[in-house]
XYZ file of C-alpha atoms in Angstrom:
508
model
C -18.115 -20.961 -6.207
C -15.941 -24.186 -7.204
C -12.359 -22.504 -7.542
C -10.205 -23.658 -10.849
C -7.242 -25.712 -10.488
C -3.908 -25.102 -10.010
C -1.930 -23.701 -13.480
C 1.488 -24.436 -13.850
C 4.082 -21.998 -13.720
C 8.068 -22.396 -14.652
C 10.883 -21.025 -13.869
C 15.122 -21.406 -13.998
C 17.546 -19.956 -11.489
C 20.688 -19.717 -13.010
C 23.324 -17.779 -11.293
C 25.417 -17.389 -14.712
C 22.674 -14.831 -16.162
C 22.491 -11.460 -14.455
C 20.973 -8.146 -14.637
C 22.527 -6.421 -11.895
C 23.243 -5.723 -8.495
C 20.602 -5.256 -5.604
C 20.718 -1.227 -5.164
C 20.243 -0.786 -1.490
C 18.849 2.951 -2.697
C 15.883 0.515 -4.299
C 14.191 0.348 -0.821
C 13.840 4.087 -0.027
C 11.066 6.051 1.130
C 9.686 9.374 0.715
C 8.470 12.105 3.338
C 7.019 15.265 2.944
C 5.029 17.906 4.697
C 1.580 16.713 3.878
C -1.005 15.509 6.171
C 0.198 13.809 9.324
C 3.466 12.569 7.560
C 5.396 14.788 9.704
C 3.523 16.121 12.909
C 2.315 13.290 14.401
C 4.061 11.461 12.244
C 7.813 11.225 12.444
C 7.423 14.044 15.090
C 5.457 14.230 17.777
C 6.706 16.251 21.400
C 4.484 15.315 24.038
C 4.101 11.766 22.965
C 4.844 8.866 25.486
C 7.057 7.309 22.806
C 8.860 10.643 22.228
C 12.410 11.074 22.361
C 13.828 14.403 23.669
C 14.245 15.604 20.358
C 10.441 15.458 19.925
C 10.861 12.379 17.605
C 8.544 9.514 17.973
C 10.921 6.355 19.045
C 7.768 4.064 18.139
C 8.011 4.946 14.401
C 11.518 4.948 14.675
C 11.427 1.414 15.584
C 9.185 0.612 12.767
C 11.095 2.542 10.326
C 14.191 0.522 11.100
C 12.152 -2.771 10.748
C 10.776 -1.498 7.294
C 14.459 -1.652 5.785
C 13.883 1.947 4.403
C 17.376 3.155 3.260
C 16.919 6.335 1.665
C 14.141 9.381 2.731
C 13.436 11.977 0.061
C 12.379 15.376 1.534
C 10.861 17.762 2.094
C 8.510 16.862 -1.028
C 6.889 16.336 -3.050
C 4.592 18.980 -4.367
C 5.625 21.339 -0.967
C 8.792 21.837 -1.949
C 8.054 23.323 -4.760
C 6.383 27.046 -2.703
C 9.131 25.858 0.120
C 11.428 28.595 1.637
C 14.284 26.230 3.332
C 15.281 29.318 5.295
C 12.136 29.103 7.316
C 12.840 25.934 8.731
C 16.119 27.030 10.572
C 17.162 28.905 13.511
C 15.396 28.871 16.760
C 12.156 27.588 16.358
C 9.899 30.357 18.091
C 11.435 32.556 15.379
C 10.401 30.933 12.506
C 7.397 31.963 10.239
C 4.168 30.096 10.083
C 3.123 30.241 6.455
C 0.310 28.584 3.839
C 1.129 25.769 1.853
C -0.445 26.487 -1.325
C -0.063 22.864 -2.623
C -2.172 20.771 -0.014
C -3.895 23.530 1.799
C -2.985 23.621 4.971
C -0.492 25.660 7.305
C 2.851 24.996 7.911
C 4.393 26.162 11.380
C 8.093 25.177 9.721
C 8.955 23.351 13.286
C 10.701 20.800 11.699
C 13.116 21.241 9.187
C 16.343 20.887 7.621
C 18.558 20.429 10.885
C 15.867 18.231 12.458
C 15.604 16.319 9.527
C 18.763 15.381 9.263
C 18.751 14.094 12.983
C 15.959 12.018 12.357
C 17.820 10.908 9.202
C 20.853 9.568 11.866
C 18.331 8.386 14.215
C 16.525 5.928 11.413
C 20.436 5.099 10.214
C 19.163 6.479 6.564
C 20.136 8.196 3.931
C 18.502 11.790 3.482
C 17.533 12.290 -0.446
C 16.982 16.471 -0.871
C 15.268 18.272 -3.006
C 14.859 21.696 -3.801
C 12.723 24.158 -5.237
C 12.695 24.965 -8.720
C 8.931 26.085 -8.525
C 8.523 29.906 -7.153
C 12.635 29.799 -6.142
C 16.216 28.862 -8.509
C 19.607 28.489 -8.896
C 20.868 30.754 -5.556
C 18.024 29.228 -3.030
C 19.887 25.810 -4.542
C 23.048 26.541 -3.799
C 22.774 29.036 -0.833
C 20.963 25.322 0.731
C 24.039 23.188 -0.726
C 26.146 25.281 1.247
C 24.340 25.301 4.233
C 23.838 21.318 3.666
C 26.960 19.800 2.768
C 30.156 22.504 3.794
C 31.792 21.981 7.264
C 32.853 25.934 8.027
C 33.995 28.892 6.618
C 30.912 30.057 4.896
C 28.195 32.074 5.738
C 25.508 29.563 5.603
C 27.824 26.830 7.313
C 28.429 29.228 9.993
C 24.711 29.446 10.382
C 24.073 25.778 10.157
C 26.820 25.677 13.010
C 25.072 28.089 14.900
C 21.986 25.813 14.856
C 24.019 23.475 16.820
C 25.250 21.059 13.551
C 29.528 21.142 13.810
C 29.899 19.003 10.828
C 27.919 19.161 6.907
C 24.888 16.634 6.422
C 26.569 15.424 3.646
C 23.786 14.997 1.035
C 24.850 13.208 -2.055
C 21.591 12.712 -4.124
C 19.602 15.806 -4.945
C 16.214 16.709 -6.656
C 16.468 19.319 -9.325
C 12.539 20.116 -8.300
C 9.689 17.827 -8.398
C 7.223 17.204 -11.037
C 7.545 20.204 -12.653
C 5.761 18.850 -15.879
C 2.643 19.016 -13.778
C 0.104 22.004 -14.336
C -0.666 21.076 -10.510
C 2.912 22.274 -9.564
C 3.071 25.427 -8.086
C 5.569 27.165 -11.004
C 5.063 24.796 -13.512
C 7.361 25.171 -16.258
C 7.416 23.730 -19.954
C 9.696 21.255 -20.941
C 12.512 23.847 -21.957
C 11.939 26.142 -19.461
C 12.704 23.206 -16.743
C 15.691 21.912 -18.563
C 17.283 24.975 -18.836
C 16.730 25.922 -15.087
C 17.653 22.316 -14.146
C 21.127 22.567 -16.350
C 22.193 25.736 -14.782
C 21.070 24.700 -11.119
C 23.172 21.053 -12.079
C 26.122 22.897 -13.432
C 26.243 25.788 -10.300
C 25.928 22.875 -7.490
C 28.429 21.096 -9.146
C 30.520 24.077 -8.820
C 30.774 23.143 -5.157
C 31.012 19.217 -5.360
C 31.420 17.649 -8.233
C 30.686 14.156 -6.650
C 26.606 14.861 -6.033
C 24.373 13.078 -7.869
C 21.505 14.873 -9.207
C 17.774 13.739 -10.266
C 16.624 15.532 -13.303
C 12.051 15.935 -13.191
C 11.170 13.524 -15.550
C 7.074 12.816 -16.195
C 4.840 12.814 -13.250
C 3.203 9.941 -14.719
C 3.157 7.862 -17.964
C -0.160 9.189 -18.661
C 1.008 12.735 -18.817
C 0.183 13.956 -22.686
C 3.573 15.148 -22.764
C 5.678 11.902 -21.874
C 8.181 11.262 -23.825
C 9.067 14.774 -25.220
C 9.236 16.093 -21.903
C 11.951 13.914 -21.596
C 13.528 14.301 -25.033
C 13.938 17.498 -24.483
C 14.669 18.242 -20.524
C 17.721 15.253 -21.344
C 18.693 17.422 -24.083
C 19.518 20.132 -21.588
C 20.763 18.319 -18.868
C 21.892 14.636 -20.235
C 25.559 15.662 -19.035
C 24.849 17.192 -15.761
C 22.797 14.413 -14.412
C 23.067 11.314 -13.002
C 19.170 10.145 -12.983
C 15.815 11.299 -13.964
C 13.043 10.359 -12.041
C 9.655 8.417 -12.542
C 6.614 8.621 -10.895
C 3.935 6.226 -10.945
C 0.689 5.236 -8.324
C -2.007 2.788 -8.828
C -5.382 2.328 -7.851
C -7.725 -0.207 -7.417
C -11.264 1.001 -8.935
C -13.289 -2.294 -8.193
C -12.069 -4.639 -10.604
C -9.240 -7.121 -8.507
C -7.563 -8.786 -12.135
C -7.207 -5.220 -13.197
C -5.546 -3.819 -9.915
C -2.987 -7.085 -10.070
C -2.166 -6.113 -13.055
C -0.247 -2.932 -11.459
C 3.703 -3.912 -11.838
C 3.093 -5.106 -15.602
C 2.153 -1.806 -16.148
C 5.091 -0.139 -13.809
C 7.227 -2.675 -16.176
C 5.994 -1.168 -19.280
C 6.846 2.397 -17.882
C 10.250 1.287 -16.954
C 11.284 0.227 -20.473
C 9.660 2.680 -22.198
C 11.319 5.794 -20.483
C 14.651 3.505 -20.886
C 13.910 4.128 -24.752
C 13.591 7.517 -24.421
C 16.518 8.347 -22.353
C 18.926 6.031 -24.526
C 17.688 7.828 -27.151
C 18.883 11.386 -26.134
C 21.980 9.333 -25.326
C 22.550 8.348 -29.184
C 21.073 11.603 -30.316
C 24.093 13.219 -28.076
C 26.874 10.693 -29.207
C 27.233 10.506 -25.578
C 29.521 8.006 -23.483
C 27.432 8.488 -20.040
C 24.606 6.458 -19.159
C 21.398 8.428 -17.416
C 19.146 6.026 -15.127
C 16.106 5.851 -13.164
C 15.377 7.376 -10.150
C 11.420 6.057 -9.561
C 11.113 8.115 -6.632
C 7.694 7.891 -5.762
C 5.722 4.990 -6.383
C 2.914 3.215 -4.709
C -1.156 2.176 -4.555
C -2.677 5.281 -4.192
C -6.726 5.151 -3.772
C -6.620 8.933 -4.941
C -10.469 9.010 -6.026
C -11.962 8.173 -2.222
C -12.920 10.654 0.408
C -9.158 10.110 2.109
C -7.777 11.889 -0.854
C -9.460 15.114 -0.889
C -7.500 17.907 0.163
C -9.748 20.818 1.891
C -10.189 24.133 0.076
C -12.167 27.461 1.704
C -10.713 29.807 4.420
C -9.607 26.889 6.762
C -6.247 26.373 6.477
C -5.536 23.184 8.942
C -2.333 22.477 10.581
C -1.157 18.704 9.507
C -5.132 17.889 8.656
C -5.637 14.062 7.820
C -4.735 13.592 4.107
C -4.488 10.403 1.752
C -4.587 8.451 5.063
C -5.210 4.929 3.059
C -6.421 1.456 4.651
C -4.531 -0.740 2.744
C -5.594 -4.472 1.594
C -4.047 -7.709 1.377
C -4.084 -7.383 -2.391
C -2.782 -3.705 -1.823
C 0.145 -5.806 -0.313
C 0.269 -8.254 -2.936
C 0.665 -5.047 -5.168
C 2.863 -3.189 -3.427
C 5.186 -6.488 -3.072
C 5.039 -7.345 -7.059
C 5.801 -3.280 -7.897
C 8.906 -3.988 -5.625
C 9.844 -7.058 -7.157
C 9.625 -5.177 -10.769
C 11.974 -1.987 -9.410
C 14.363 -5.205 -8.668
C 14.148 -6.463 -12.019
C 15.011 -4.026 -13.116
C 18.154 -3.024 -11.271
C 20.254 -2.286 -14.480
C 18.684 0.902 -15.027
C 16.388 1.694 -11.670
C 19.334 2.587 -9.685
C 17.339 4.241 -6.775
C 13.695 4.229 -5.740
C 11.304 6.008 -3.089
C 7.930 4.627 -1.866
C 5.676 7.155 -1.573
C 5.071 7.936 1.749
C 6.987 6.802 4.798
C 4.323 7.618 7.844
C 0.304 8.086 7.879
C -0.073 9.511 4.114
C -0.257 6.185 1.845
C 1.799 5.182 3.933
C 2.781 1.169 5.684
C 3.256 2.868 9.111
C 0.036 4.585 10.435
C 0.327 6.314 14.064
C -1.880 8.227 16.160
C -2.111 11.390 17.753
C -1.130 10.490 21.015
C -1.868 6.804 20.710
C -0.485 3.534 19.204
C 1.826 3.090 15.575
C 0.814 0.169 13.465
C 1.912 -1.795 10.218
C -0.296 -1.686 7.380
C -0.298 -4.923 5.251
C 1.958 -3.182 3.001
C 4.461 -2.905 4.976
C 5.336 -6.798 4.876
C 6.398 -7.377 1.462
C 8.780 -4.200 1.585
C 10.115 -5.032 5.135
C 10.866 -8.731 3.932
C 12.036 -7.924 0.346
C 14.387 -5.134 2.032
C 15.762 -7.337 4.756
C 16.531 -10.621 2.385
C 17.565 -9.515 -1.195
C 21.259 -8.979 -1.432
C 23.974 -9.948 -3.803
C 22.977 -10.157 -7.568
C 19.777 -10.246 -9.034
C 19.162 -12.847 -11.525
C 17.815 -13.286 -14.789
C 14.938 -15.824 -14.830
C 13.894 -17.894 -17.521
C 10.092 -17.802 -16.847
C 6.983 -19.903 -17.991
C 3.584 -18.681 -17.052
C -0.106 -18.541 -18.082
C -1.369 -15.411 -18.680
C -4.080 -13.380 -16.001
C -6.541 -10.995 -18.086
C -7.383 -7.740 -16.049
C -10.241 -6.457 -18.744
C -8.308 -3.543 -19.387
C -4.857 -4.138 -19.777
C -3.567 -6.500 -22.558
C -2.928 -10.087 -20.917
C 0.163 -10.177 -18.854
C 1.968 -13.438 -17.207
C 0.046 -14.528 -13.823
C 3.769 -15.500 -12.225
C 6.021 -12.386 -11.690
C 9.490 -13.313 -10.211
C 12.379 -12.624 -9.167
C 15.741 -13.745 -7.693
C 18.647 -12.924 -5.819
C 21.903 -14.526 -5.046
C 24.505 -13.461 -2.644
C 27.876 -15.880 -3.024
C 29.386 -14.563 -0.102
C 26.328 -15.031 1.865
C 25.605 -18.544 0.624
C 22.157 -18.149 -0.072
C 19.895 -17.261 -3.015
C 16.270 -15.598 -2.560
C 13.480 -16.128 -5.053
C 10.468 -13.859 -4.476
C 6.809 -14.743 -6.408
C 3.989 -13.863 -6.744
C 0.668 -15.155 -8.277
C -0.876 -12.220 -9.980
C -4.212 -14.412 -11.082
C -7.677 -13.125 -9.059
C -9.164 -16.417 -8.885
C -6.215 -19.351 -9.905
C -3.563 -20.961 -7.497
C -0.460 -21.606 -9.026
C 2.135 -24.772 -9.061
C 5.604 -23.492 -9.210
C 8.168 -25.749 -10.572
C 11.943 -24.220 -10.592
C 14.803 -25.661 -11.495
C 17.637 -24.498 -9.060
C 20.352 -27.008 -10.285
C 22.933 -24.823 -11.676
C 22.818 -22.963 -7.813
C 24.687 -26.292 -7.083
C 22.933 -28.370 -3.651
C 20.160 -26.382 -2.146
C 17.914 -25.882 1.516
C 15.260 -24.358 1.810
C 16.135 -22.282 5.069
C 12.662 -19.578 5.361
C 9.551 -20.534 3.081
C 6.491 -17.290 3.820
C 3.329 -16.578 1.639
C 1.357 -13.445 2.232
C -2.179 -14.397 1.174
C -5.883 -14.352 2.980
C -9.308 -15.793 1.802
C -10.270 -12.518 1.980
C -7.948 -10.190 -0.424
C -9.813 -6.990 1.058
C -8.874 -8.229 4.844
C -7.633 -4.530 6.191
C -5.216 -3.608 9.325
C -5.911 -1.742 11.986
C -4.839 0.091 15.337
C -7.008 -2.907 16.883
C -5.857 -6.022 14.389
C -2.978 -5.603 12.760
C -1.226 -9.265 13.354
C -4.441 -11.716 12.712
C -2.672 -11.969 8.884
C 0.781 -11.636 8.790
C 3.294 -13.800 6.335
C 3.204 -17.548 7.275
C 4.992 -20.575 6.472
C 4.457 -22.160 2.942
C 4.708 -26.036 3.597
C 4.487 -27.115 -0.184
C 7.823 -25.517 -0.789
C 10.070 -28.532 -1.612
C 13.376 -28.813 -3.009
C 15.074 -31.964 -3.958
C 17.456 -32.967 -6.624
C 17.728 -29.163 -8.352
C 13.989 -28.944 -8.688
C 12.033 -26.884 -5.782
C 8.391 -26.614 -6.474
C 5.311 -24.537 -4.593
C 1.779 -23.801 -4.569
C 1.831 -20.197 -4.570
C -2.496 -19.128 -3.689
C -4.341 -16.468 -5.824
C -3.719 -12.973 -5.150
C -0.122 -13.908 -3.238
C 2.871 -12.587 -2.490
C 5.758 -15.200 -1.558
C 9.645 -15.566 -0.367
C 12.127 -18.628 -0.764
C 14.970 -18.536 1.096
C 17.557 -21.085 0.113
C 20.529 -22.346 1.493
C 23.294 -22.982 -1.299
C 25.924 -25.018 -1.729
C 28.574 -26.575 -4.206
């Protein structure tokens, strides 16, 4: 099939127009006790990569070289039947029990305390939540206290006992997860949330003012009750929180225009629960502002066999769940939803990708055996490593990609960053078309004199290429050799279905 030529694509880099600082909490991660995210995930004893804590050093590696920053935990749908108590103490003493919201068992060998030592070990930042499901406001606190206070307590004295001297520290908190969802094990209306989530907000603050707490906003956008759910649960809690979350996956059903059309959608989402929280805000007369936490995000193929969690009388320790093979336009995906978190760094103040290790997840391990990157795990690793500074607001000219479904939406998405001290401004692109290269012109004169120092596309003839335990390096991000700059114009071809950085050099 003769492929159509090249559409043109503007853009303007101006370092005078800004939306907001690059939130190192924007590259976080999520892990929680489902599937293989944990036992023979992060933790493995007995594996040759295993450290003596039981930690595989493999995956720590990996995590490192992902640029995660923040790790929410335990869940997720777990934490909302989870008794942190079981997870402490000697571990030959703690109870095995069911976990009612994926089916399996859970021997509680890993849990706060070795959490937070993996936490050290990956040099991130642990994101808690608790459960407002089957437990409340005491379980909250009686965990803050055990968490966070050096000595003199009960529960400190415990956590002490379990060989932690000093408090974990935990600043950012989870009133619950998802708790709008019929799914969720205690599933609460919108009043009946907000009201637990005020009083849990107002009792942990009791004991440090400083946290910063994560109200349950919608599970989805799709949820019947978006919108109110928010209206009202902000009503309750718009003064005792610093964030509500967001939750969004996407999937692609067979139709490639309609799957890269993913982060216009995630876009949409973003502004519209801006409306409704600034809305409470003016409703309230209130001087604070409430952002985003979008705490669990990702492509999530959550109609295929991988998906399905087990029912019947077999209750599986860590059984394979949601164990995706991701694809180079998954990547391509995964790297635009990224870029639209950024974008949107005035009011998406932190962000989790949904999950870390194994369960739709860019690091994949096996029992026993090797760890390997999925393709998604480029985009984030590179975005993560290189963004820093401010990011800009672009001035952007694009044709428009149809994906059937959704309304047309512009086939460039970009976005830039610029770091003064560092020198050096990063523009990240990509071509959201399914069949249509693009030629990028961008003018980069007001940066002052620029170099092009790193130039990478993530692309493949094949889209649907997937990594493996046997290939995961035959396509990796390569140079692009049609980036050019010269005299404040740097142009590109950026291929269909790509995902691309720009490093450049800047000067007066």
């Amino acid at each position: 099939m003769t492929q159509p030529q090249p559409a043109a694509a503007k853009i303007t880099i101006d370092p005078s127009f800004t939306v907001g600082p690059v939130r190192r909490r924007t590259f976080g991660a999520f892990v929680e006790h489902l599937g293989r995210c944990v036992y023979t995930g992060i933790f493995e004893p007995g594996h040759p990569a295993a450290d003596q804590d039981g930690f595989r050093k493999d995956v720590l590696e990996l995590t490192r070289e992902l640029g995660v920053t923040t790790v929410r935990y335990p869940g997720g749908n777990f934490v909302s039947g989870y008794r942190w108590e079981d997870g402490v103490g000697p571990v030959d003493q703690r109870p095995v029990r069911l976990d009612l919201a994926w089916h399996s068992t859970e021997p509680n060998t890993v849990g706060v305390d070795e959490f937070a030592k993996w936490s050290a070990k990956a040099g991130v930042e642990l994101m808690m939540a608790v459960n407002l499901g089957t437990r409340g406001i005491q379980e909250a606190l009686d965990l803050l206290e055990y968490c966070n206070i050096d000595g003199g307590t009960t529960r400190s004295g415990q956590r002490r006992a379990n060989g932690a001297a000093n408090g974990y520290g935990v600043t950012m908190w989870c009133l619950g997860n998802e708790m709008d969802g019929p799914w969720q094990i205690g599933h609460k209306n919108a009043l009946e949330y907000g009201r637990l989530a005020a009083d849990t907000a107002r009792g942990m603050r009791m004991i440090d003012p400083g946290l910063e707490l994560v109200a349950c906003g919608s599970s989805s956008p799709a949820m019947p009750t978006f919108g109110e759910w928010e209206r009202v649960v902000l009503t309750e809690t718009y003064d005792l929180v610093d964030l509500i979350s967001a939750h969004q996956y996407f999937e692609d059903t067979g139709d490639l225009q309609e799957h890269l059309a993913a982060a216009h959608k995630m876009e949409a989402f973003i502004h519209d629960l801006v409306s409704h929280i600034d809305h409470v805000r003016s409703a309230r007369k209130s001087s604070r502002q409430v952002n985003i936490s979008f705490d669990e995000w990702n492509v999530w193929h959550m109609s295929r066999e991988a998906s399905r969690v087990p029912t019947g009388k077999d209750w599986p320790v860590a059984p394979a769940l949601l164990e995706d093979s991701y694809t180079v336009a998954d990547a391509v995906v995964v790297g635009d939803l990224l870029l639209t978190l950024l974008r949107n760094t005035d009011r998406v103040h932190s962000a989790s990708l949904a999950q870390l290790v194994n369960v739709i997840a860019p690091i994949m391990t096996e029992p026993g055996g090797r760890a390997w990157k999925q393709t998604t795990f480029h985009p984030f690793a590179l975005t993560s490593r290189h963004a820093s500074g401010t990011v800009l607001q672009l001035a952007v000219e694009s044709p428009l990609a149809s994906g059937g479904v959704t309304a047309d939406f512009t086939a460039l998405s970009a976005v830039a960053t610029f770091d003064r001290e560092k020198g050096e401004a990063v523009l990240f692109a990509v071509n959201r078309s399914a069949r249509q290269a693009l030629t990028l012109d961008a003018a980069v004169g007001a940066l002052g004199t620029v170099r092009v120092l790193e130039a990478v596309t993530y692309a493949n003839k094949d889209p649907y290429w997937q990594a493996s335990a046997d290939d995961s390096t035959s396509v990796l991000p390569s140079g692009n050799a049609t980036v050019k700059a010269d005299g404040g114009r740097l142009t590109a071809e950026l291929p269909a279905v790509s995902w691309s950085m720009i490093r450049l050099a800047v000067g007066s």
